[in-house]
Short mmCIF file of C-alpha atoms and ligand atoms in Angstrom, two decimals:
data_model
loop_
_atom_site.label_atom_id
_atom_site.label_comp_id
_atom_site.label_asym_id
_atom_site.label_seq_id
_atom_site.Cartn_x
_atom_site.Cartn_y
_atom_site.Cartn_z
CA MET X 1 70.75 48.91 -0.06
CA SER X 2 70.61 46.98 -3.36
CA ASP X 3 69.36 48.52 -6.61
CA PRO X 4 65.70 48.00 -7.49
CA ILE X 5 64.86 45.08 -9.76
CA HIS X 6 61.86 45.45 -12.08
CA TYR X 7 59.82 42.69 -13.70
CA GLY X 8 60.89 43.65 -17.22
CA LYS X 9 62.98 46.08 -19.20
CA GLN X 10 64.67 46.68 -22.54
CA GLN X 11 68.26 45.85 -23.46
CA ILE X 12 69.79 48.50 -25.72
CA ASP X 13 73.35 48.33 -27.05
CA GLN X 14 75.60 50.59 -29.12
CA ASP X 15 74.36 49.05 -32.42
CA ASP X 16 70.81 50.07 -31.53
CA VAL X 17 71.91 53.62 -30.71
CA GLN X 18 73.87 53.83 -33.96
CA ALA X 19 70.92 52.55 -36.01
CA VAL X 20 68.71 55.34 -34.64
CA VAL X 21 71.43 57.98 -35.09
CA ASP X 22 72.01 56.86 -38.69
CA THR X 23 68.29 57.24 -39.39
CA LEU X 24 68.23 60.66 -37.72
CA ASN X 25 70.99 61.66 -40.13
CA SER X 26 69.17 60.20 -43.15
CA ALA X 27 66.60 61.76 -45.47
CA PHE X 28 63.61 59.99 -43.88
CA LEU X 29 62.41 60.11 -40.29
CA THR X 30 59.14 58.50 -41.35
CA GLN X 31 57.72 56.80 -44.47
CA GLY X 32 61.24 55.84 -45.51
CA PRO X 33 63.11 52.57 -46.14
CA GLN X 34 63.55 51.39 -42.53
CA VAL X 35 59.88 50.49 -42.14
CA ALA X 36 59.82 48.26 -45.22
CA GLN X 37 63.08 46.60 -44.15
CA PHE X 38 61.74 45.94 -40.65
CA GLU X 39 58.51 44.50 -42.10
CA GLN X 40 60.40 42.20 -44.47
CA ALA X 41 62.83 41.06 -41.77
CA LEU X 42 60.02 40.25 -39.35
CA ALA X 43 58.01 38.39 -42.02
CA ASN X 44 61.14 36.37 -42.83
CA TYR X 45 61.73 35.63 -39.15
CA VAL X 46 58.23 34.31 -38.40
CA GLY X 47 57.66 32.81 -41.85
CA SER X 48 54.63 34.83 -42.91
CA ALA X 49 53.88 36.15 -46.40
CA HIS X 50 53.28 39.72 -45.18
CA ALA X 51 54.06 41.95 -42.21
CA ILE X 52 52.59 45.42 -41.69
CA ALA X 53 54.20 47.76 -39.16
CA CYS X 54 52.18 50.16 -37.06
CA SER X 55 52.52 52.52 -34.14
CA ASN X 56 51.92 50.02 -31.30
CA GLY X 57 50.37 46.65 -30.51
CA THR X 58 47.01 48.18 -29.62
CA ALA X 59 46.78 49.87 -33.04
CA ALA X 60 47.81 46.55 -34.59
CA LEU X 61 44.92 44.76 -32.84
CA HIS X 62 42.47 47.48 -33.92
CA LEU X 63 43.64 47.24 -37.54
CA ALA X 64 43.51 43.44 -37.46
CA CYS X 65 39.86 43.57 -36.32
CA MET X 66 39.01 46.16 -39.00
CA SER X 67 40.76 44.20 -41.73
CA LEU X 68 38.69 41.11 -40.84
CA GLY X 69 35.50 43.15 -41.17
CA VAL X 70 34.55 43.66 -37.52
CA VAL X 71 31.84 46.35 -37.45
CA THR X 72 29.05 47.65 -35.22
CA GLY X 73 26.81 44.85 -34.00
CA ASP X 74 29.42 42.09 -34.37
CA ILE X 75 30.53 39.90 -31.49
CA VAL X 76 34.21 39.32 -30.64
CA TRP X 77 35.57 37.00 -27.95
CA THR X 78 38.91 37.09 -26.18
CA SER X 79 40.67 35.53 -23.24
CA ALA X 80 39.54 36.60 -19.76
CA ILE X 81 43.20 37.00 -18.79
CA SER X 82 45.00 39.52 -20.97
CA PHE X 83 45.90 43.16 -21.24
CA VAL X 84 42.79 45.29 -21.84
CA ALA X 85 43.87 46.05 -25.43
CA SER X 86 42.87 42.48 -26.45
CA ALA X 87 39.26 43.45 -25.70
CA ASN X 88 39.28 47.15 -26.53
CA CYS X 89 40.21 46.51 -30.17
CA ALA X 90 36.74 45.04 -30.74
CA LEU X 91 35.00 47.92 -28.98
CA TYR X 92 36.85 50.45 -31.17
CA CYS X 93 35.04 48.80 -34.13
CA GLY X 94 31.63 49.06 -32.44
CA ALA X 95 31.48 45.32 -31.71
CA SER X 96 30.67 43.79 -28.33
CA ILE X 97 33.22 41.73 -26.39
CA SER X 98 32.74 38.55 -24.41
CA PHE X 99 35.34 36.57 -22.46
CA ILE X 100 36.49 32.96 -22.63
CA ASP X 101 37.68 31.26 -19.44
CA ILE X 102 41.27 30.10 -19.15
CA ASP X 103 43.13 27.08 -17.92
CA ALA X 104 44.53 28.20 -14.53
CA ASP X 105 47.68 26.07 -15.02
CA THR X 106 48.71 27.67 -18.34
CA GLY X 107 46.98 31.07 -18.25
CA ASN X 108 45.81 30.45 -21.83
CA ILE X 109 42.30 29.95 -23.24
CA SER X 110 40.80 26.67 -22.05
CA VAL X 111 39.84 24.57 -25.05
CA ALA X 112 37.12 22.91 -22.94
CA ALA X 113 35.65 26.30 -21.96
CA LEU X 114 35.81 27.45 -25.59
CA THR X 115 34.03 24.29 -26.77
CA GLN X 116 31.25 24.84 -24.25
CA LYS X 117 30.90 28.55 -25.03
CA LEU X 118 30.69 27.82 -28.77
CA GLN X 119 27.95 25.23 -28.18
CA GLN X 120 25.91 27.70 -26.15
CA ALA X 121 26.43 30.47 -28.73
CA LYS X 122 25.28 28.17 -31.53
CA HIS X 123 21.99 27.61 -29.68
CA THR X 124 21.45 31.31 -29.04
CA ASN X 125 22.63 32.36 -32.50
CA SER X 126 25.35 34.53 -30.98
CA LEU X 127 28.57 33.16 -32.43
CA PRO X 128 31.48 35.63 -32.66
CA LYS X 129 32.84 36.94 -35.95
CA VAL X 130 36.39 36.96 -34.55
CA ILE X 131 38.23 35.48 -31.57
CA VAL X 132 41.37 37.22 -30.27
CA VAL X 133 43.51 34.40 -28.91
CA VAL X 134 46.23 35.49 -26.44
CA HIS X 135 49.55 33.66 -25.99
CA LEU X 136 49.98 34.62 -22.35
CA ALA X 137 53.54 35.05 -21.07
CA GLY X 138 54.89 34.06 -24.52
CA ASN X 139 53.58 30.49 -24.36
CA SER X 140 51.48 29.46 -27.38
CA CYS X 141 47.84 28.46 -27.01
CA ASP X 142 46.68 25.15 -28.47
CA MET X 143 46.19 26.79 -31.86
CA GLN X 144 45.41 23.60 -33.76
CA ALA X 145 42.55 22.67 -31.42
CA ILE X 146 41.23 26.24 -31.37
CA SER X 147 41.37 26.49 -35.16
CA GLU X 148 39.64 23.11 -35.59
CA LEU X 149 36.78 24.36 -33.41
CA CYS X 150 36.47 27.79 -35.07
CA LYS X 151 37.15 27.28 -38.78
CA PRO X 152 34.10 25.10 -39.52
CA LEU X 153 31.94 27.82 -37.92
CA GLY X 154 33.48 30.56 -40.09
CA ILE X 155 35.02 32.31 -37.07
CA LYS X 156 38.20 34.26 -37.85
CA LEU X 157 41.18 34.12 -35.51
CA ILE X 158 43.55 36.89 -34.47
CA GLU X 159 46.56 35.80 -32.43
CA ASP X 160 47.51 38.40 -29.85
CA ALA X 161 51.20 37.46 -29.79
CA CYS X 162 52.31 40.67 -28.07
CA HIS X 163 54.08 38.42 -25.54
CA ALA X 164 55.18 35.79 -28.01
CA LEU X 165 57.63 37.14 -30.59
CA GLY X 166 60.32 34.46 -30.82
CA ALA X 167 58.08 31.67 -29.51
CA SER X 168 57.30 28.60 -31.58
CA TYR X 169 54.46 26.09 -31.85
CA GLN X 170 54.61 22.70 -33.58
CA GLY X 171 58.07 23.61 -34.83
CA ASP X 172 57.03 26.88 -36.54
CA LYS X 173 57.46 30.41 -35.27
CA VAL X 174 54.37 32.04 -33.76
CA GLY X 175 53.17 34.50 -36.41
CA ASN X 176 53.55 32.14 -39.38
CA GLY X 177 49.76 32.17 -39.74
CA LYS X 178 49.13 28.45 -40.14
CA TYR X 179 46.15 28.51 -37.78
CA SER X 180 45.03 32.16 -37.82
CA ASP X 181 44.07 35.04 -40.09
CA CYS X 182 46.27 37.71 -38.47
CA CYS X 183 48.92 37.71 -35.77
CA VAL X 184 49.82 40.81 -33.77
CA PHE X 185 53.08 41.76 -32.04
CA SER X 186 54.08 44.63 -29.72
CA PHE X 187 57.51 46.21 -29.37
CA HIS X 188 56.88 47.97 -26.07
CA PRO X 189 60.15 48.09 -24.05
CA VAL X 190 59.30 45.09 -21.84
CA LYS X 191 58.59 42.82 -24.85
CA SER X 192 60.91 40.36 -26.68
CA ILE X 193 62.40 43.24 -28.70
CA THR X 194 61.63 46.94 -28.58
CA SER X 195 61.16 49.84 -30.95
CA ALA X 196 60.14 52.05 -27.98
CA GLU X 197 56.53 51.99 -29.17
CA GLY X 198 55.63 49.81 -32.13
CA GLY X 199 53.57 46.95 -33.44
CA MET X 200 53.36 44.54 -36.36
CA ILE X 201 50.63 42.41 -37.94
CA THR X 202 51.52 39.31 -39.92
CA THR X 203 49.18 37.60 -42.36
CA ASN X 204 49.39 35.23 -45.31
CA ASP X 205 46.42 36.76 -47.11
CA SER X 206 47.43 39.39 -49.66
CA ASN X 207 44.03 41.17 -49.64
CA THR X 208 44.12 41.45 -45.84
CA ALA X 209 47.69 42.78 -46.09
CA LYS X 210 46.61 45.39 -48.63
CA ARG X 211 43.72 46.51 -46.41
CA LEU X 212 45.98 46.67 -43.35
CA LYS X 213 48.54 48.80 -45.16
CA GLN X 214 45.87 51.28 -46.26
CA LEU X 215 44.06 51.38 -42.91
CA ALA X 216 47.34 52.15 -41.11
CA SER X 217 47.71 55.29 -43.24
CA HIS X 218 44.31 57.05 -43.37
CA GLY X 219 42.76 54.53 -45.81
CA ILE X 220 44.98 56.07 -48.49
CA THR X 221 46.76 54.31 -51.35
CA LYS X 222 49.14 55.57 -54.02
CA HIS X 223 49.75 52.11 -55.43
CA PRO X 224 49.01 52.16 -59.21
CA THR X 225 47.31 48.73 -59.18
CA GLU X 226 44.97 49.76 -56.33
CA LEU X 227 43.74 53.09 -57.72
CA GLN X 228 40.12 53.41 -58.83
CA LEU X 229 40.99 56.06 -61.44
CA ALA X 230 43.58 55.02 -64.01
CA GLY X 231 45.95 57.27 -65.93
CA GLN X 232 46.49 59.84 -63.19
CA PRO X 233 49.64 61.95 -62.67
CA ASN X 234 52.31 60.87 -60.19
CA TRP X 235 51.12 63.08 -57.29
CA TYR X 236 47.72 61.34 -57.28
CA TYR X 237 46.50 59.28 -54.32
CA GLU X 238 43.10 58.03 -53.21
CA GLN X 239 41.45 57.66 -49.83
CA GLN X 240 39.40 54.51 -50.32
CA SER X 241 38.28 53.83 -46.72
CA LEU X 242 38.31 55.46 -43.30
CA GLY X 243 41.71 54.63 -41.83
CA TYR X 244 44.00 56.08 -39.18
CA ASN X 245 47.49 57.44 -38.86
CA TYR X 246 48.85 54.33 -37.16
CA ARG X 247 52.17 54.37 -39.04
CA LEU X 248 55.47 53.38 -37.43
CA SER X 249 58.22 55.98 -37.94
CA ASP X 250 61.60 55.14 -39.48
CA LEU X 251 63.30 55.99 -36.19
CA HIS X 252 61.25 53.34 -34.40
CA ALA X 253 61.68 50.88 -37.26
CA ALA X 254 65.48 51.34 -37.24
CA LEU X 255 65.56 50.46 -33.55
CA GLY X 256 63.22 47.49 -34.08
CA LEU X 257 65.31 46.18 -36.97
CA SER X 258 68.52 46.43 -34.98
CA GLN X 259 66.86 44.65 -32.04
CA LEU X 260 65.46 41.89 -34.26
CA ALA X 261 69.01 40.79 -35.09
CA LYS X 262 69.43 39.95 -31.37
CA LEU X 263 66.03 38.34 -30.81
CA ASN X 264 67.28 34.74 -30.67
CA THR X 265 69.99 35.66 -28.15
CA PHE X 266 67.42 37.47 -26.01
CA ILE X 267 65.05 34.48 -26.06
CA GLU X 268 67.89 32.09 -25.20
CA ARG X 269 68.78 34.21 -22.15
CA ARG X 270 65.12 34.42 -21.09
CA LYS X 271 64.91 30.63 -21.33
CA GLN X 272 67.98 30.20 -19.06
CA ILE X 273 66.41 32.54 -16.50
CA PHE X 274 63.11 30.63 -16.70
CA GLN X 275 64.90 27.30 -16.17
CA GLN X 276 66.82 28.64 -13.16
CA TYR X 277 63.59 29.86 -11.58
CA GLN X 278 61.94 26.51 -12.31
CA THR X 279 64.69 24.49 -10.65
CA ALA X 280 65.15 26.77 -7.64
CA LEU X 281 61.47 27.39 -6.89
CA SER X 282 60.41 23.75 -7.16
CA VAL X 283 62.53 23.18 -4.02
CA GLY X 284 60.15 25.55 -2.21
CA ASN X 285 57.10 23.76 -3.72
CA LEU X 286 56.28 26.73 -5.91
CA THR X 287 55.08 26.10 -9.44
CA LEU X 288 55.38 28.18 -12.58
CA LEU X 289 52.78 28.30 -15.35
CA GLU X 290 52.78 25.10 -17.38
CA GLN X 291 54.44 25.26 -20.79
CA ASN X 292 52.75 24.02 -23.95
CA PRO X 293 54.46 20.67 -24.73
CA GLU X 294 54.05 21.43 -28.45
CA GLY X 295 55.82 24.77 -28.17
CA GLU X 296 58.83 26.78 -27.07
CA SER X 297 57.85 29.88 -25.12
CA ALA X 298 59.33 33.34 -25.69
CA HIS X 299 59.39 33.59 -21.86
CA HIS X 300 58.11 37.14 -21.91
CA LEU X 301 56.84 36.58 -18.36
CA VAL X 302 57.76 34.07 -15.67
CA VAL X 303 54.55 33.62 -13.69
CA VAL X 304 54.81 31.87 -10.34
CA LEU X 305 51.64 30.63 -8.65
CA ILE X 306 51.47 31.59 -4.96
CA PRO X 307 48.72 29.58 -3.25
CA ASN X 308 46.57 30.24 -0.16
CA ASN X 309 45.70 33.87 -0.86
CA LYS X 310 49.25 34.94 -0.04
CA ARG X 311 50.05 36.55 -3.40
CA ASP X 312 49.38 40.17 -2.42
CA ALA X 313 51.37 39.85 0.81
CA VAL X 314 54.29 38.27 -1.08
CA TYR X 315 54.11 40.99 -3.74
CA GLN X 316 54.29 43.71 -1.07
CA ARG X 317 57.12 42.08 0.88
CA LEU X 318 59.16 41.77 -2.33
CA ALA X 319 58.37 45.40 -3.24
CA ASP X 320 59.60 46.45 0.23
CA MET X 321 62.87 44.72 -0.70
CA LYS X 322 62.92 46.69 -3.98
CA ILE X 323 61.97 43.63 -6.05
CA HIS X 324 59.14 44.94 -8.18
CA CYS X 325 56.98 42.09 -9.49
CA GLN X 326 53.68 42.57 -11.29
CA LEU X 327 50.35 40.84 -11.83
CA HIS X 328 49.54 39.93 -15.44
CA TYR X 329 46.58 40.27 -15.24
CA MET X 330 43.46 40.98 -13.27
CA PRO X 331 40.67 39.45 -15.41
CA ILE X 332 39.52 42.07 -17.92
CA TYR X 333 35.90 41.55 -16.82
CA ARG X 334 36.86 42.91 -13.36
CA GLN X 335 38.04 46.26 -14.77
CA PRO X 336 35.43 48.92 -13.94
CA TYR X 337 34.92 49.66 -17.64
CA HIS X 338 34.34 46.00 -18.55
CA ARG X 339 32.78 44.89 -15.24
CA ILE X 340 30.34 41.98 -15.36
CA SER X 341 28.00 40.91 -12.55
CA ASP X 342 29.24 39.03 -9.48
CA ALA X 343 27.17 36.03 -10.56
CA ALA X 344 28.82 36.04 -14.00
CA ILE X 345 32.28 36.32 -12.42
CA LYS X 346 31.64 33.04 -10.59
CA THR X 347 31.41 31.21 -13.95
CA PHE X 348 35.10 32.00 -14.67
CA SER X 349 36.66 29.43 -12.34
CA GLY X 350 39.98 29.22 -14.25
CA ALA X 351 40.50 32.98 -14.51
CA GLU X 352 39.53 33.52 -10.87
CA GLN X 353 41.92 30.85 -9.63
CA TYR X 354 44.75 32.25 -11.77
CA PHE X 355 43.96 35.80 -10.62
CA ALA X 356 44.23 34.77 -6.96
CA ASN X 357 47.67 33.17 -7.34
CA ALA X 358 49.67 34.69 -10.23
CA LEU X 359 52.77 36.80 -9.77
CA SER X 360 55.19 37.79 -12.56
CA LEU X 361 58.84 37.56 -11.50
CA PRO X 362 61.66 39.67 -12.99
CA VAL X 363 62.81 38.38 -16.39
CA TYR X 364 64.77 40.29 -19.02
CA PRO X 365 67.98 39.50 -20.92
CA ASP X 366 70.42 41.43 -18.75
CA LEU X 367 68.99 40.35 -15.39
CA SER X 368 72.23 39.24 -13.74
CA HIS X 369 72.80 35.92 -11.98
CA GLN X 370 73.19 37.80 -8.66
CA GLN X 371 69.95 39.70 -9.20
CA GLN X 372 68.08 36.49 -9.99
CA GLN X 373 69.52 34.82 -6.89
CA ARG X 374 68.30 37.78 -4.83
CA VAL X 375 64.79 37.32 -6.23
CA ILE X 376 64.79 33.57 -5.62
CA GLN X 377 66.18 33.75 -2.07
CA SER X 378 63.85 36.58 -1.06
CA LEU X 379 60.82 34.79 -2.48
CA LEU X 380 61.67 31.46 -0.82
CA GLU X 381 62.35 33.20 2.49
CA ILE X 382 58.96 34.95 2.41
CA VAL X 383 56.87 31.90 1.42
CA ASN X 384 58.63 29.65 3.96
CA GLU X 385 58.09 31.99 6.93
C1 PLP M 1 48.69 40.84 -24.49
C2 PLP M 1 48.87 42.26 -24.95
N1 PLP M 1 48.11 42.69 -25.97
C3 PLP M 1 48.24 43.95 -26.44
C4 PLP M 1 49.14 44.84 -25.91
C5 PLP M 1 49.23 46.23 -26.45
O1 PLP M 1 50.50 46.52 -26.97
P1 PLP M 1 51.05 48.02 -27.00
O2 PLP M 1 51.45 48.38 -25.62
O3 PLP M 1 52.21 47.95 -27.94
O4 PLP M 1 49.95 48.88 -27.52
C6 PLP M 1 49.95 44.42 -24.86
C7 PLP M 1 50.92 45.37 -24.26
O5 PLP M 1 51.25 45.34 -23.13
C8 PLP M 1 49.80 43.11 -24.36
O6 PLP M 1 50.55 42.67 -23.34
#
């Protein structure tokens, strides 16, 4: 029997192992030089002025909301189709969350649905303070259109780019901050690069960067220019706000930094795998999520759309053959914790259609040609029965 194939996994080489071992043998396991180097390298890669590392993508989203002033009573919106963290970050701040419908062909926020929701919210005086925009599967949303709708209304934008490190939009890397206030990445093992657990926030605003840095470390600063009391001895530090210990360790940063050097190679391989799926599956009349014509996806996920309510049966048949696909995602509003009424669910036609059909196929840099052929042949066999 063949080995199991999973939908995603990390690729670790000897350089990565050595980077972690070197850090283990160094003076700093945390709060040392690797974190600053990783932050600088990531900021350089995406073209942002600042990058702030933290313990995971969820913490990064929480900090991004806090840094943009989300507090109790505020309203935050996010995409109906995302990981729950895109919504929970607002709830951690005491805000309420509301969902925007998606375009079932791309999986990303529908600009038409957003336009309509903004119009309604203007009438009812219930506009959001922040929108968390999700680049599903690594494919950028229409950020220019979204920003043109939101900026005049004073709505801040956070890009949840946990799937999209290495993607680009209008010729710039996602994370460069042209159309948003903060952009958040995750380095969970299935993502573009890994630091085991880890996250990063990029921003071009130096005050936001300062706040993020403090909030990730208890709200504490030691920086001489930030202190409220001047002329203090060297040991002195101040807690200026209520923050968290959301720091990334140097061990994690060393792994992330080593992985970042291989990011472009990883994305190139993911793109080849995506293109092979696209060509082979079109023969069986299966379609993949549409790509943004103004962008280059990071191909974090390859989502195939299985029509006629057959998705769950196909998923199970593949699992029986040890091909472990996944669904990204059930709409957040269907989770018991976030559940909305059945009548309200009916208003999300894009998310419901996507939810019925979507299936994430295996994609990761060292997925072999033979493994991919096994996935393709098994899938075509099952859908053509
Ligand atoms: C879209 C999205 N947002 C946020 C997160 C949270 O990232 P992390 O697992 O690093 O906390 C994930 C992780 O799966 C994600 O896919």
